[in-house]
Short mmCIF file of C-alpha atoms and ligand atoms in Angstrom, two decimals:
data_model
loop_
_atom_site.label_atom_id
_atom_site.label_comp_id
_atom_site.label_asym_id
_atom_site.label_seq_id
_atom_site.Cartn_x
_atom_site.Cartn_y
_atom_site.Cartn_z
CA MET A 28 75.62 94.59 -6.01
CA PRO A 29 75.55 92.18 -8.76
CA LYS A 30 77.03 92.84 -11.98
CA LYS A 31 75.09 94.42 -14.73
CA TYR A 32 75.26 93.10 -18.05
CA LEU A 33 74.14 94.77 -21.31
CA ASN A 34 72.52 94.46 -24.80
CA TYR A 35 74.88 94.44 -27.64
CA ILE A 36 73.55 96.44 -30.65
CA ASP A 37 75.37 98.01 -33.61
CA GLY A 38 78.63 97.02 -32.03
CA GLU A 39 77.96 99.07 -28.79
CA TRP A 40 77.19 97.54 -25.31
CA CYS A 41 74.09 99.18 -24.24
CA PRO A 42 71.32 99.36 -21.43
CA ALA A 43 67.70 98.75 -22.35
CA GLU A 44 65.75 102.09 -23.33
CA SER A 45 63.64 101.31 -20.67
CA GLY A 46 66.31 101.71 -18.07
CA GLU A 47 65.21 98.65 -16.25
CA TRP A 48 66.79 95.45 -15.34
CA PHE A 49 65.82 91.73 -14.66
CA GLU A 50 67.59 89.34 -12.21
CA ASN A 51 69.48 86.22 -13.22
CA ARG A 52 69.29 83.79 -10.40
CA ASN A 53 71.03 80.55 -9.50
CA PRO A 54 68.32 77.81 -9.27
CA ALA A 55 70.57 75.64 -6.99
CA ARG A 56 71.14 78.80 -4.65
CA TRP A 57 68.08 81.08 -5.22
CA SER A 58 69.41 83.80 -2.85
CA GLU A 59 72.45 84.25 -5.40
CA VAL A 60 71.79 86.61 -8.08
CA VAL A 61 74.28 85.73 -10.94
CA GLY A 62 73.66 89.12 -12.54
CA LEU A 63 71.47 91.79 -13.87
CA PHE A 64 70.24 92.02 -17.39
CA PRO A 65 68.66 94.75 -19.44
CA LYS A 66 64.85 94.63 -19.49
CA SER A 67 64.36 95.38 -23.06
CA ASP A 68 61.29 96.15 -25.18
CA SER A 69 60.29 96.90 -28.78
CA ARG A 70 62.43 100.02 -28.98
CA ASP A 71 65.52 98.08 -28.39
CA VAL A 72 64.51 95.50 -30.83
CA ASP A 73 63.83 98.20 -33.54
CA ARG A 74 67.32 99.67 -33.00
CA ALA A 75 68.94 96.14 -33.21
CA VAL A 76 66.98 95.27 -36.62
CA LYS A 77 67.93 98.71 -38.19
CA ALA A 78 71.58 97.85 -37.24
CA ALA A 79 71.31 94.24 -38.59
CA LYS A 80 69.56 95.60 -41.88
CA ALA A 81 72.14 98.10 -42.47
CA ALA A 82 75.15 95.63 -41.66
CA PHE A 83 73.71 93.15 -44.00
CA LYS A 84 74.58 95.25 -46.92
CA LYS A 85 78.46 94.89 -46.27
CA TRP A 86 78.28 91.37 -44.35
CA ARG A 87 76.50 89.53 -47.36
CA LEU A 88 79.32 90.53 -49.61
CA VAL A 89 82.21 89.18 -47.30
CA PRO A 90 83.36 85.93 -48.83
CA ALA A 91 82.11 82.97 -46.86
CA PRO A 92 85.40 81.47 -46.12
CA GLU A 93 86.24 84.79 -44.42
CA ARG A 94 83.08 84.73 -42.35
CA GLY A 95 83.91 81.17 -41.41
CA ALA A 96 87.52 82.33 -40.44
CA ILE A 97 86.02 84.53 -37.81
CA LEU A 98 84.01 81.72 -36.42
CA LYS A 99 87.13 79.68 -36.15
CA THR A 100 88.98 82.35 -34.27
CA ALA A 101 85.67 82.48 -31.86
CA GLY A 102 85.93 78.78 -31.46
CA ASP A 103 89.47 79.05 -30.40
CA ILE A 104 88.78 81.61 -27.76
CA MET A 105 86.04 79.32 -26.42
CA VAL A 106 88.44 76.45 -26.05
CA GLU A 107 90.65 78.48 -23.79
CA ARG A 108 87.47 79.57 -21.74
CA LYS A 109 85.57 76.32 -21.58
CA GLU A 110 85.89 75.47 -17.91
CA ALA A 111 84.83 79.37 -16.92
CA LEU A 112 81.86 79.10 -19.47
CA ALA A 113 80.77 75.83 -17.97
CA GLN A 114 80.89 77.19 -14.28
CA ASP A 115 79.02 80.21 -15.33
CA MET A 116 76.34 78.09 -17.12
CA THR A 117 75.89 75.85 -14.10
CA ARG A 118 75.40 78.81 -11.84
CA GLU A 119 72.52 80.21 -14.05
CA MET A 120 70.88 76.98 -15.24
CA GLY A 121 71.89 74.35 -12.62
CA LYS A 122 72.83 71.41 -14.62
CA VAL A 123 76.14 69.65 -13.29
CA LEU A 124 79.43 70.65 -14.63
CA THR A 125 79.84 67.46 -16.66
CA GLU A 126 76.97 68.44 -18.41
CA THR A 127 77.65 72.20 -18.87
CA ARG A 128 81.01 71.26 -20.21
CA GLY A 129 79.42 69.18 -22.85
CA ASP A 130 76.87 72.14 -23.64
CA VAL A 131 80.07 74.50 -24.27
CA GLN A 132 81.89 71.71 -26.21
CA GLU A 133 78.78 71.38 -28.51
CA ALA A 134 79.19 75.08 -29.19
CA ILE A 135 82.85 74.68 -29.81
CA ASP A 136 82.04 71.92 -32.22
CA THR A 137 79.49 74.12 -34.07
CA PHE A 138 81.94 77.01 -34.35
CA TYR A 139 84.60 74.53 -36.06
CA TYR A 140 81.97 72.91 -38.24
CA ALA A 141 80.34 76.33 -39.27
CA ALA A 142 83.72 77.70 -40.06
CA VAL A 143 84.44 74.82 -42.48
CA GLU A 144 81.04 75.05 -44.39
CA GLY A 145 82.17 78.71 -45.00
CA ARG A 146 84.28 76.94 -47.78
CA ARG A 147 81.50 74.81 -49.00
CA LEU A 148 77.92 76.20 -49.04
CA PHE A 149 77.23 73.78 -51.99
CA SER A 150 74.48 74.34 -54.51
CA HIS A 151 73.62 72.59 -57.68
CA THR A 152 74.88 72.87 -61.35
CA ALA A 153 73.13 70.90 -63.78
CA PRO A 154 73.34 70.50 -67.65
CA SER A 155 71.22 72.93 -69.79
CA GLU A 156 68.83 71.43 -72.66
CA MET A 157 70.24 74.14 -74.94
CA ARG A 158 73.58 74.15 -76.61
CA ASN A 159 76.16 76.92 -75.50
CA LYS A 160 74.43 77.54 -72.27
CA MET A 161 75.11 76.89 -68.60
CA ASN A 162 72.85 76.47 -65.64
CA MET A 163 73.92 76.72 -62.19
CA SER A 164 72.73 77.83 -58.58
CA PHE A 165 74.09 79.73 -55.57
CA ARG A 166 73.16 80.04 -52.17
CA ILE A 167 72.42 83.77 -51.17
CA PRO A 168 71.75 84.93 -47.56
CA ILE A 169 68.37 86.06 -46.65
CA GLY A 170 68.68 89.05 -44.55
CA VAL A 171 67.99 89.67 -40.96
CA ALA A 172 67.44 86.50 -38.78
CA GLY A 173 65.51 86.73 -35.66
CA LEU A 174 66.81 83.91 -33.18
CA ILE A 175 64.81 83.03 -30.13
CA THR A 176 66.07 80.32 -27.68
CA PRO A 177 65.08 78.36 -24.44
CA TRP A 178 67.05 78.02 -21.18
CA ASN A 179 68.02 74.39 -21.22
CA PHE A 180 71.17 74.35 -23.63
CA PRO A 181 72.08 78.05 -23.06
CA MET A 182 75.13 77.84 -25.49
CA ALA A 183 74.64 75.05 -27.50
CA ILE A 184 71.11 75.97 -29.07
CA PRO A 185 72.24 79.59 -29.60
CA SER A 186 75.38 78.44 -31.52
CA TRP A 187 73.29 75.85 -33.65
CA LYS A 188 71.22 78.95 -34.68
CA SER A 189 73.50 81.98 -34.95
CA LEU A 190 76.53 80.27 -36.46
CA PRO A 191 74.93 78.85 -39.52
CA ALA A 192 73.07 81.92 -39.96
CA LEU A 193 76.23 84.20 -39.83
CA VAL A 194 78.45 82.00 -42.24
CA CYS A 195 75.46 82.02 -44.85
CA GLY A 196 75.75 85.84 -44.69
CA ASN A 197 72.77 87.13 -42.68
CA THR A 198 72.87 89.24 -39.71
CA VAL A 199 71.33 88.40 -36.52
CA VAL A 200 69.01 89.83 -33.77
CA PHE A 201 69.06 87.29 -30.93
CA LYS A 202 66.84 87.01 -27.78
CA PRO A 203 67.97 84.34 -25.27
CA ALA A 204 65.80 82.94 -22.50
CA SER A 205 65.80 85.25 -19.55
CA ASP A 206 66.43 82.32 -17.27
CA THR A 207 69.81 81.89 -18.88
CA PRO A 208 71.00 85.29 -20.33
CA LEU A 209 74.73 85.06 -19.17
CA SER A 210 75.70 82.01 -21.39
CA SER A 211 74.29 83.67 -24.53
CA GLU A 212 76.12 87.29 -23.36
CA HIS A 213 79.44 85.05 -23.21
CA LEU A 214 78.67 83.77 -26.84
CA VAL A 215 78.27 87.09 -28.34
CA GLU A 216 81.33 88.65 -26.23
CA ILE A 217 83.54 85.94 -27.77
CA LEU A 218 82.26 86.76 -31.37
CA THR A 219 82.83 90.31 -30.87
CA GLU A 220 86.50 89.40 -29.81
CA ALA A 221 86.77 87.37 -32.70
CA GLY A 222 86.08 90.39 -34.90
CA ILE A 223 82.46 90.15 -35.97
CA PRO A 224 81.74 93.48 -37.63
CA PRO A 225 79.27 96.00 -35.73
CA GLY A 226 75.66 95.21 -36.42
CA VAL A 227 76.05 91.77 -37.60
CA MET A 228 75.37 90.12 -34.35
CA ASN A 229 73.19 91.75 -31.85
CA ILE A 230 71.77 90.62 -28.66
CA VAL A 231 68.47 92.10 -26.89
CA HIS A 232 67.63 90.70 -23.47
CA GLY A 233 64.25 90.68 -22.09
CA GLY A 234 60.87 88.63 -21.81
CA GLY A 235 59.23 86.55 -24.58
CA GLY A 236 56.16 88.70 -24.67
CA SER A 237 58.02 91.96 -25.14
CA VAL A 238 61.30 91.42 -27.03
CA GLY A 239 60.37 87.96 -28.51
CA THR A 240 57.12 89.15 -30.13
CA SER A 241 58.54 92.35 -31.34
CA ILE A 242 61.15 90.29 -33.27
CA VAL A 243 58.75 88.11 -34.59
CA ASP A 244 56.47 90.78 -35.81
CA HIS A 245 59.10 93.29 -37.01
CA PRO A 246 58.70 93.82 -40.67
CA ASP A 247 62.60 93.80 -41.36
CA VAL A 248 63.32 90.62 -39.74
CA ASN A 249 63.26 88.16 -42.62
CA LEU A 250 63.32 84.74 -40.98
CA ILE A 251 62.63 83.45 -37.56
CA SER A 252 64.25 80.39 -35.75
CA PHE A 253 62.71 79.23 -32.52
CA THR A 254 63.29 76.55 -30.03
CA GLY A 255 60.94 76.22 -27.03
CA SER A 256 57.45 75.01 -26.07
CA SER A 257 55.01 73.77 -28.62
CA GLU A 258 52.39 76.42 -27.38
CA ILE A 259 54.55 79.32 -28.07
CA GLY A 260 55.94 77.92 -31.38
CA LYS A 261 52.35 77.50 -32.59
CA GLN A 262 51.80 81.28 -31.92
CA ILE A 263 55.09 82.09 -33.65
CA ASN A 264 54.30 80.23 -36.58
CA SER A 265 51.03 81.96 -37.48
CA ARG A 266 52.33 85.46 -36.41
CA ALA A 267 55.38 85.01 -38.61
CA GLY A 268 53.73 82.97 -41.34
CA ALA A 269 51.04 85.83 -41.88
CA LYS A 270 54.01 87.71 -43.04
CA LEU A 271 55.33 84.93 -45.13
CA LYS A 272 58.56 84.64 -43.03
CA ARG A 273 60.74 81.56 -43.24
CA VAL A 274 60.35 79.88 -39.82
CA SER A 275 62.11 76.87 -38.24
CA LEU A 276 60.48 75.57 -35.27
CA GLU A 277 62.03 73.09 -32.68
CA LEU A 278 59.56 72.27 -29.94
CA GLY A 279 58.53 69.54 -27.53
CA GLY A 280 59.08 65.93 -27.01
CA LYS A 281 57.87 63.04 -25.20
CA ASN A 282 60.79 60.48 -25.97
CA ALA A 283 60.36 56.96 -25.29
CA GLN A 284 63.17 54.26 -24.69
CA ILE A 285 62.07 50.76 -25.55
CA VAL A 286 64.05 47.80 -23.68
CA MET A 287 63.30 44.37 -25.41
CA ASP A 288 63.77 41.20 -23.50
CA ASP A 289 67.00 40.44 -25.51
CA ALA A 290 68.69 43.48 -24.61
CA ASP A 291 71.87 44.15 -22.46
CA LEU A 292 69.96 45.25 -19.43
CA GLU A 293 72.97 46.79 -17.50
CA LEU A 294 73.61 48.78 -20.53
CA ALA A 295 70.06 49.83 -21.02
CA ILE A 296 69.77 50.85 -17.34
CA GLU A 297 72.72 53.32 -17.76
CA GLY A 298 70.78 54.73 -20.87
CA THR A 299 67.49 54.97 -18.77
CA LEU A 300 69.26 56.91 -15.86
CA TRP A 301 71.03 59.31 -18.18
CA GLY A 302 67.93 59.95 -20.36
CA ALA A 303 65.56 60.32 -17.78
CA PHE A 304 67.66 62.25 -15.03
CA GLY A 305 70.38 63.83 -16.94
CA THR A 306 69.66 67.99 -17.06
CA THR A 307 66.97 67.03 -14.32
CA GLY A 308 64.78 65.72 -17.31
CA GLN A 309 64.62 69.24 -18.86
CA ARG A 310 65.92 68.16 -22.29
CA CYS A 311 63.45 68.13 -25.27
CA THR A 312 65.06 64.85 -25.74
CA ALA A 313 64.80 63.39 -22.29
CA THR A 314 63.49 59.80 -21.76
CA SER A 315 60.08 60.53 -20.39
CA ARG A 316 58.47 57.04 -21.30
CA LEU A 317 60.00 53.74 -20.77
CA ILE A 318 58.62 50.89 -22.71
CA LEU A 319 59.44 47.49 -21.20
CA HIS A 320 59.06 43.96 -22.68
CA GLU A 321 56.82 41.93 -20.11
CA ASN A 322 59.54 39.20 -19.77
CA ILE A 323 62.01 41.73 -18.15
CA HIS A 324 59.67 44.19 -16.69
CA ASP A 325 59.92 43.05 -12.96
CA LYS A 326 63.73 42.47 -13.12
CA TYR A 327 64.38 45.89 -14.93
CA ILE A 328 62.27 47.73 -12.38
CA GLU A 329 64.13 46.43 -9.60
CA MET A 330 67.57 47.23 -11.15
CA LEU A 331 66.27 50.71 -12.02
CA LEU A 332 65.22 51.58 -8.63
CA ASP A 333 68.58 50.44 -7.25
CA ALA A 334 70.37 52.62 -9.54
CA THR A 335 68.19 55.52 -9.25
CA SER A 336 68.46 55.37 -5.27
CA ARG A 337 72.33 55.97 -5.84
CA LEU A 338 71.73 59.12 -7.87
CA THR A 339 72.82 62.27 -5.74
CA VAL A 340 70.83 65.37 -6.21
CA GLY A 341 72.38 68.65 -5.46
CA ASP A 342 74.36 71.91 -6.65
CA GLY A 343 75.88 70.96 -10.11
CA LEU A 344 79.07 72.93 -9.12
CA ASP A 345 79.70 70.01 -6.57
CA GLU A 346 81.04 67.32 -8.83
CA SER A 347 79.86 64.54 -6.61
CA ASN A 348 76.12 65.47 -7.54
CA LYS A 349 74.78 63.89 -10.75
CA VAL A 350 71.49 65.66 -10.92
CA GLY A 351 70.71 69.40 -10.39
CA PRO A 352 67.75 71.35 -9.91
CA ALA A 353 64.72 72.32 -11.87
CA ILE A 354 65.27 75.84 -13.59
CA ASN A 355 62.91 77.71 -11.27
CA GLU A 356 59.96 77.49 -8.88
CA GLY A 357 57.35 77.40 -11.50
CA GLN A 358 58.97 74.53 -13.41
CA ARG A 359 59.50 72.60 -10.30
CA ASN A 360 55.63 72.99 -9.36
CA ILE A 361 54.58 71.94 -12.84
CA VAL A 362 56.68 68.86 -12.09
CA HIS A 363 54.96 68.24 -8.96
CA ASP A 364 51.40 68.93 -10.27
CA TYR A 365 51.97 66.17 -12.88
CA VAL A 366 53.14 63.83 -10.24
CA GLU A 367 49.84 64.48 -8.50
CA ILE A 368 48.03 63.82 -11.87
CA GLY A 369 49.82 60.59 -12.22
CA LYS A 370 48.70 59.48 -8.80
CA LYS A 371 45.17 60.40 -9.31
CA GLU A 372 45.23 58.69 -12.64
CA GLY A 373 46.09 55.42 -10.84
CA ALA A 374 49.66 55.16 -11.91
CA GLU A 375 51.96 53.56 -9.07
CA LEU A 376 54.64 55.85 -7.80
CA ILE A 377 57.62 53.65 -7.14
CA CYS A 378 60.28 56.23 -6.46
CA GLY A 379 60.62 60.03 -5.53
CA GLY A 380 57.35 62.19 -6.22
CA HIS A 381 58.40 65.10 -4.16
CA PRO A 382 60.41 68.37 -3.74
CA LEU A 383 63.83 68.05 -1.93
CA THR A 384 64.01 71.06 0.45
CA ASP A 385 66.27 69.75 3.21
CA GLY A 386 69.67 70.85 4.30
CA LYS A 387 72.05 71.62 1.41
CA ASN A 388 69.17 71.72 -0.94
CA SER A 389 66.84 73.93 0.92
CA ASP A 390 67.72 77.24 -1.17
CA GLY A 391 67.14 75.67 -4.56
CA TRP A 392 64.61 74.08 -6.86
CA PHE A 393 65.36 70.26 -6.34
CA TYR A 394 63.22 67.53 -7.16
CA ALA A 395 63.53 63.83 -6.35
CA PRO A 396 63.93 61.57 -9.48
CA THR A 397 60.61 60.13 -9.68
CA ILE A 398 59.40 56.88 -11.51
CA PHE A 399 55.74 55.68 -12.19
CA SER A 400 55.03 52.16 -13.05
CA GLY A 401 51.73 50.83 -14.38
CA VAL A 402 51.34 53.60 -16.71
CA THR A 403 48.57 53.40 -19.52
CA GLN A 404 48.27 55.04 -22.69
CA LYS A 405 45.32 57.15 -21.60
CA MET A 406 47.10 58.78 -18.68
CA ARG A 407 48.30 62.40 -19.18
CA ILE A 408 51.65 61.62 -17.85
CA PHE A 409 51.93 59.15 -20.63
CA LYS A 410 51.04 61.80 -23.23
CA GLU A 411 52.10 65.17 -22.06
CA GLU A 412 55.69 66.77 -21.98
CA ILE A 413 56.53 67.17 -18.25
CA PHE A 414 60.13 68.76 -18.63
CA GLY A 415 61.47 67.25 -15.34
CA PRO A 416 62.71 64.09 -13.68
CA VAL A 417 59.59 61.99 -14.21
CA LEU A 418 59.69 58.74 -15.81
CA SER A 419 56.62 56.69 -16.75
CA VAL A 420 56.91 53.04 -17.38
CA ILE A 421 54.57 51.00 -19.51
CA LYS A 422 54.62 47.37 -20.03
CA VAL A 423 54.25 45.63 -23.52
CA LYS A 424 53.87 42.05 -24.63
CA ASP A 425 56.05 42.10 -27.89
CA PHE A 426 57.99 44.34 -30.38
CA ALA A 427 54.92 45.12 -32.47
CA GLN A 428 53.10 46.62 -29.28
CA ALA A 429 56.29 48.53 -28.26
CA VAL A 430 56.28 50.25 -31.62
CA GLU A 431 52.43 50.94 -31.44
CA VAL A 432 52.88 52.39 -27.81
CA HIS A 433 55.82 54.50 -28.75
CA ASN A 434 53.92 55.96 -31.99
CA ASP A 435 50.98 56.81 -29.81
CA CYS A 436 52.35 60.42 -29.07
CA ILE A 437 51.51 63.82 -30.74
CA TYR A 438 55.33 64.49 -30.74
CA GLY A 439 58.25 62.63 -32.55
CA LEU A 440 61.60 63.91 -31.60
CA SER A 441 63.93 61.38 -30.28
CA SER A 442 63.53 57.54 -29.79
CA SER A 443 65.60 54.63 -28.48
CA ILE A 444 65.46 50.82 -28.62
CA TYR A 445 67.76 48.43 -26.63
CA THR A 446 67.83 44.95 -28.45
CA ARG A 447 70.49 42.42 -29.64
CA ASN A 448 67.75 41.43 -32.50
CA VAL A 449 69.29 43.05 -35.67
CA ASN A 450 65.77 42.56 -37.41
CA ASN A 451 63.89 44.33 -34.63
CA ALA A 452 66.48 46.97 -34.52
CA PHE A 453 66.12 47.79 -38.49
CA ARG A 454 62.26 47.62 -38.00
CA ALA A 455 62.50 50.20 -35.22
CA ILE A 456 64.64 52.62 -37.33
CA ARG A 457 62.02 52.06 -40.04
CA ASP A 458 58.81 52.26 -37.91
CA LEU A 459 59.49 54.68 -35.02
CA GLU A 460 57.81 57.87 -35.61
CA ALA A 461 60.49 60.24 -34.65
CA GLY A 462 63.21 62.52 -36.16
CA ILE A 463 66.02 60.59 -34.28
CA THR A 464 66.43 56.84 -33.45
CA TYR A 465 69.14 55.58 -31.18
CA VAL A 466 70.00 51.81 -31.37
CA ASN A 467 71.38 50.78 -27.93
CA GLY A 468 71.78 54.41 -26.97
CA PRO A 469 69.64 56.57 -24.78
CA THR A 470 67.30 59.07 -26.27
CA ILE A 471 69.93 61.99 -25.68
CA GLY A 472 73.27 62.21 -27.47
CA ALA A 473 73.15 64.69 -30.45
CA GLU A 474 76.30 65.58 -32.49
CA CYS A 475 76.43 68.94 -34.20
CA HIS A 476 77.18 67.43 -37.71
CA MET A 477 73.94 65.42 -37.86
CA PRO A 478 70.52 66.79 -38.60
CA PHE A 479 68.53 67.64 -35.39
CA GLY A 480 64.85 67.86 -35.03
CA GLY A 481 61.51 65.93 -34.93
CA VAL A 482 58.43 65.13 -36.74
CA LYS A 483 54.80 65.70 -35.71
CA GLU A 484 54.22 68.45 -33.32
CA THR A 485 57.85 68.74 -32.45
CA GLY A 486 58.44 71.09 -35.26
CA ASN A 487 57.67 72.34 -38.71
CA GLY A 488 59.87 70.10 -40.81
CA HIS A 489 63.13 71.88 -40.41
CA ARG A 490 66.38 70.66 -38.76
CA GLU A 491 69.09 72.06 -36.92
CA GLY A 492 72.64 70.91 -37.10
CA GLY A 493 74.21 69.19 -39.85
CA TRP A 494 73.90 70.26 -43.54
CA PRO A 495 70.15 70.98 -43.58
CA VAL A 496 70.30 73.93 -41.24
CA TYR A 497 72.50 75.87 -43.92
CA GLU A 498 69.69 75.53 -46.44
CA PHE A 499 67.43 77.11 -43.78
CA TYR A 500 69.61 80.01 -43.62
CA SER A 501 70.01 80.54 -47.38
CA GLU A 502 67.96 80.98 -50.50
CA ILE A 503 68.98 79.76 -53.92
CA LYS A 504 69.73 81.93 -56.85
CA THR A 505 69.44 80.20 -60.22
CA VAL A 506 71.50 81.52 -62.90
CA TYR A 507 71.54 80.79 -66.81
CA VAL A 508 74.59 81.75 -68.97
CA ASP A 509 73.85 81.73 -72.55
CA PHE A 510 77.08 82.19 -74.66
CA SER A 511 75.58 81.02 -78.12
CA GLU A 512 75.30 84.71 -79.12
CA LYS A 513 71.64 84.42 -80.10
CA LEU A 514 68.17 84.19 -78.56
CA GLN A 515 67.63 80.44 -77.39
CA ARG A 516 64.20 79.71 -76.08
CA ALA A 517 64.00 76.83 -73.92
CA GLN A 518 61.25 74.27 -74.58
CA ILE A 519 60.48 75.94 -77.84
CA ASP A 520 63.72 75.99 -80.17
CA ASN A 521 65.07 72.51 -78.96
CA TYR A 522 61.76 70.57 -79.89
P1 NAD B 1524 59.21 78.89 -24.04
O1 NAD B 1524 58.67 78.56 -25.18
O2 NAD B 1524 58.58 79.15 -22.69
O3 NAD B 1524 60.50 79.79 -24.21
C1 NAD B 1524 61.37 79.97 -25.43
C2 NAD B 1524 61.82 81.20 -25.77
O4 NAD B 1524 60.79 81.87 -26.34
C3 NAD B 1524 62.13 82.01 -24.48
O5 NAD B 1524 63.31 82.78 -24.93
C4 NAD B 1524 60.99 82.95 -24.40
O6 NAD B 1524 61.24 84.26 -23.76
C5 NAD B 1524 60.46 83.18 -25.76
N1 NAD B 1524 59.05 83.37 -25.82
C6 NAD B 1524 58.17 83.21 -24.82
N2 NAD B 1524 57.00 83.54 -25.31
C7 NAD B 1524 57.06 84.20 -26.47
C8 NAD B 1524 56.22 84.79 -27.59
N3 NAD B 1524 54.99 85.00 -27.20
N4 NAD B 1524 56.72 85.25 -28.59
C9 NAD B 1524 58.20 85.14 -28.79
N5 NAD B 1524 58.93 84.43 -27.89
C10 NAD B 1524 58.51 84.10 -26.89
O7 NAD B 1524 60.17 77.37 -23.72
P2 NAD B 1524 61.29 77.25 -22.40
O8 NAD B 1524 60.41 76.99 -21.21
O9 NAD B 1524 62.56 78.31 -22.54
O10 NAD B 1524 62.03 75.70 -22.88
C11 NAD B 1524 61.45 74.55 -22.87
C12 NAD B 1524 60.59 74.07 -24.17
O11 NAD B 1524 61.44 73.93 -25.16
C13 NAD B 1524 60.14 72.55 -23.73
O12 NAD B 1524 58.83 72.47 -24.34
C14 NAD B 1524 61.17 71.94 -24.77
O13 NAD B 1524 60.62 70.49 -25.19
C15 NAD B 1524 61.51 72.80 -25.82
N6 NAD B 1524 62.68 72.55 -26.34
C16 NAD B 1524 62.83 72.03 -27.66
C17 NAD B 1524 64.09 71.74 -28.30
C18 NAD B 1524 64.18 71.08 -29.58
O14 NAD B 1524 65.13 71.13 -30.29
N7 NAD B 1524 62.95 70.43 -29.92
C19 NAD B 1524 65.15 72.16 -27.55
C20 NAD B 1524 65.17 72.50 -26.18
C21 NAD B 1524 63.83 72.76 -25.42
#
């Protein structure tokens, strides 16, 4: 019998009100059930929100450095458990161990970064226009934060959201993706061991349509932070926006790597492999489009095919494998549908293009790393997010066309250029329409202390990571202190 995991509400581990469970399965070995998780609904969300609302009264008064100290302790616990956490994450999510270790490390980094921000939480002071008067502002918490996360970074993304929310003094109701509930459960367990008080951090497992919508609609949830698809993000934005909730959205991407004819091609190839096929292409920042200068196009394709043929696909727990499975059958089907679309549109399939179902891979959702050349800007495989190991290659004649092709996209998350021309590097930094630009690096590689997010339909202007996320999770209280011992009227008495 697989282990049963629980919700964590008001300091208690508890089953769902429904008494029902859903399965968490290993995408590399689908017959293996990793665990059973509570199938919650609006009743569980309501209990969690009540607990979070009540806990907020005390938590907001805990000094921020003291809140940060709890996160430091939690980070220390996570360091000790890093390997076990990575193994569990590979079992539920599929990506290879090197990558799940990185995912856990990103959470550790975020714990330590958030702990230190507890000693800062800066705001502004400014001179008053009046004599004997001081002006200042403080960051104050907002209330109950509703956090909804996807499955591709099961620990990093929840930590990006929950830790700044907590250190700013908010309480949390958190719904992880139902494909990867175990890593989120571990995150909450560690926070409880580190001493987070009851009601401050709550986790409610279940589906997006039940638990997710209940969090978004609940009148006592004051802000929503969502990472996931653009389609769901737009729905959440209008529902939460109608109630004037603060909403942060991190959505889809269709990221491109540009390789100019003066680039270090060996280096660029390493970047393409890691960007396109790392995490089986299931990253919001994955390299999905490759824009090649015509002078190096043919040679680059030859080098890329050779390098791709050496990628081993299989169970991520086996360290000899470089690429794991798709998250589930539905996702693999979507990938294959796009491959069929690409073929019909007239792109040339030069590598992969089929599920891997033989031998050791027969029980998982594996897909061969796939490359299309001869892609044009009109094709759907050029425009739409696929979220799988499919790379679309497009040829350009010069730098200006590379930028034009790059920007012909509804999304704007991550971008990359490989070049040795310093002027083109700086032009790219200025002109590529994206929240992130890498020079001589692939489209992936975020660090927790730098702002992360995109322009256009990738989001609604907020950032995770770095300082800006602390602004999202706090409001400003402006304070005027008048010690003149008389009524001073700004704008009137001084003019
Ligand atoms: P998804 O939108 O299907 O689900 C994301 C989360 O929302 C899950 O927890 C899901 O249960 C929940 N959800 C689903 N329907 C909901 C609803 N109606 N109301 C409230 N919550 C609901 O996305 P996914 O398949 O888990 O993740 C893949 C997508 O996430 C891709 O589009 C990818 O680009 C995007 N993503 C973006 C970033 C970023 O930072 N920009 C990072 C990772 C993933």
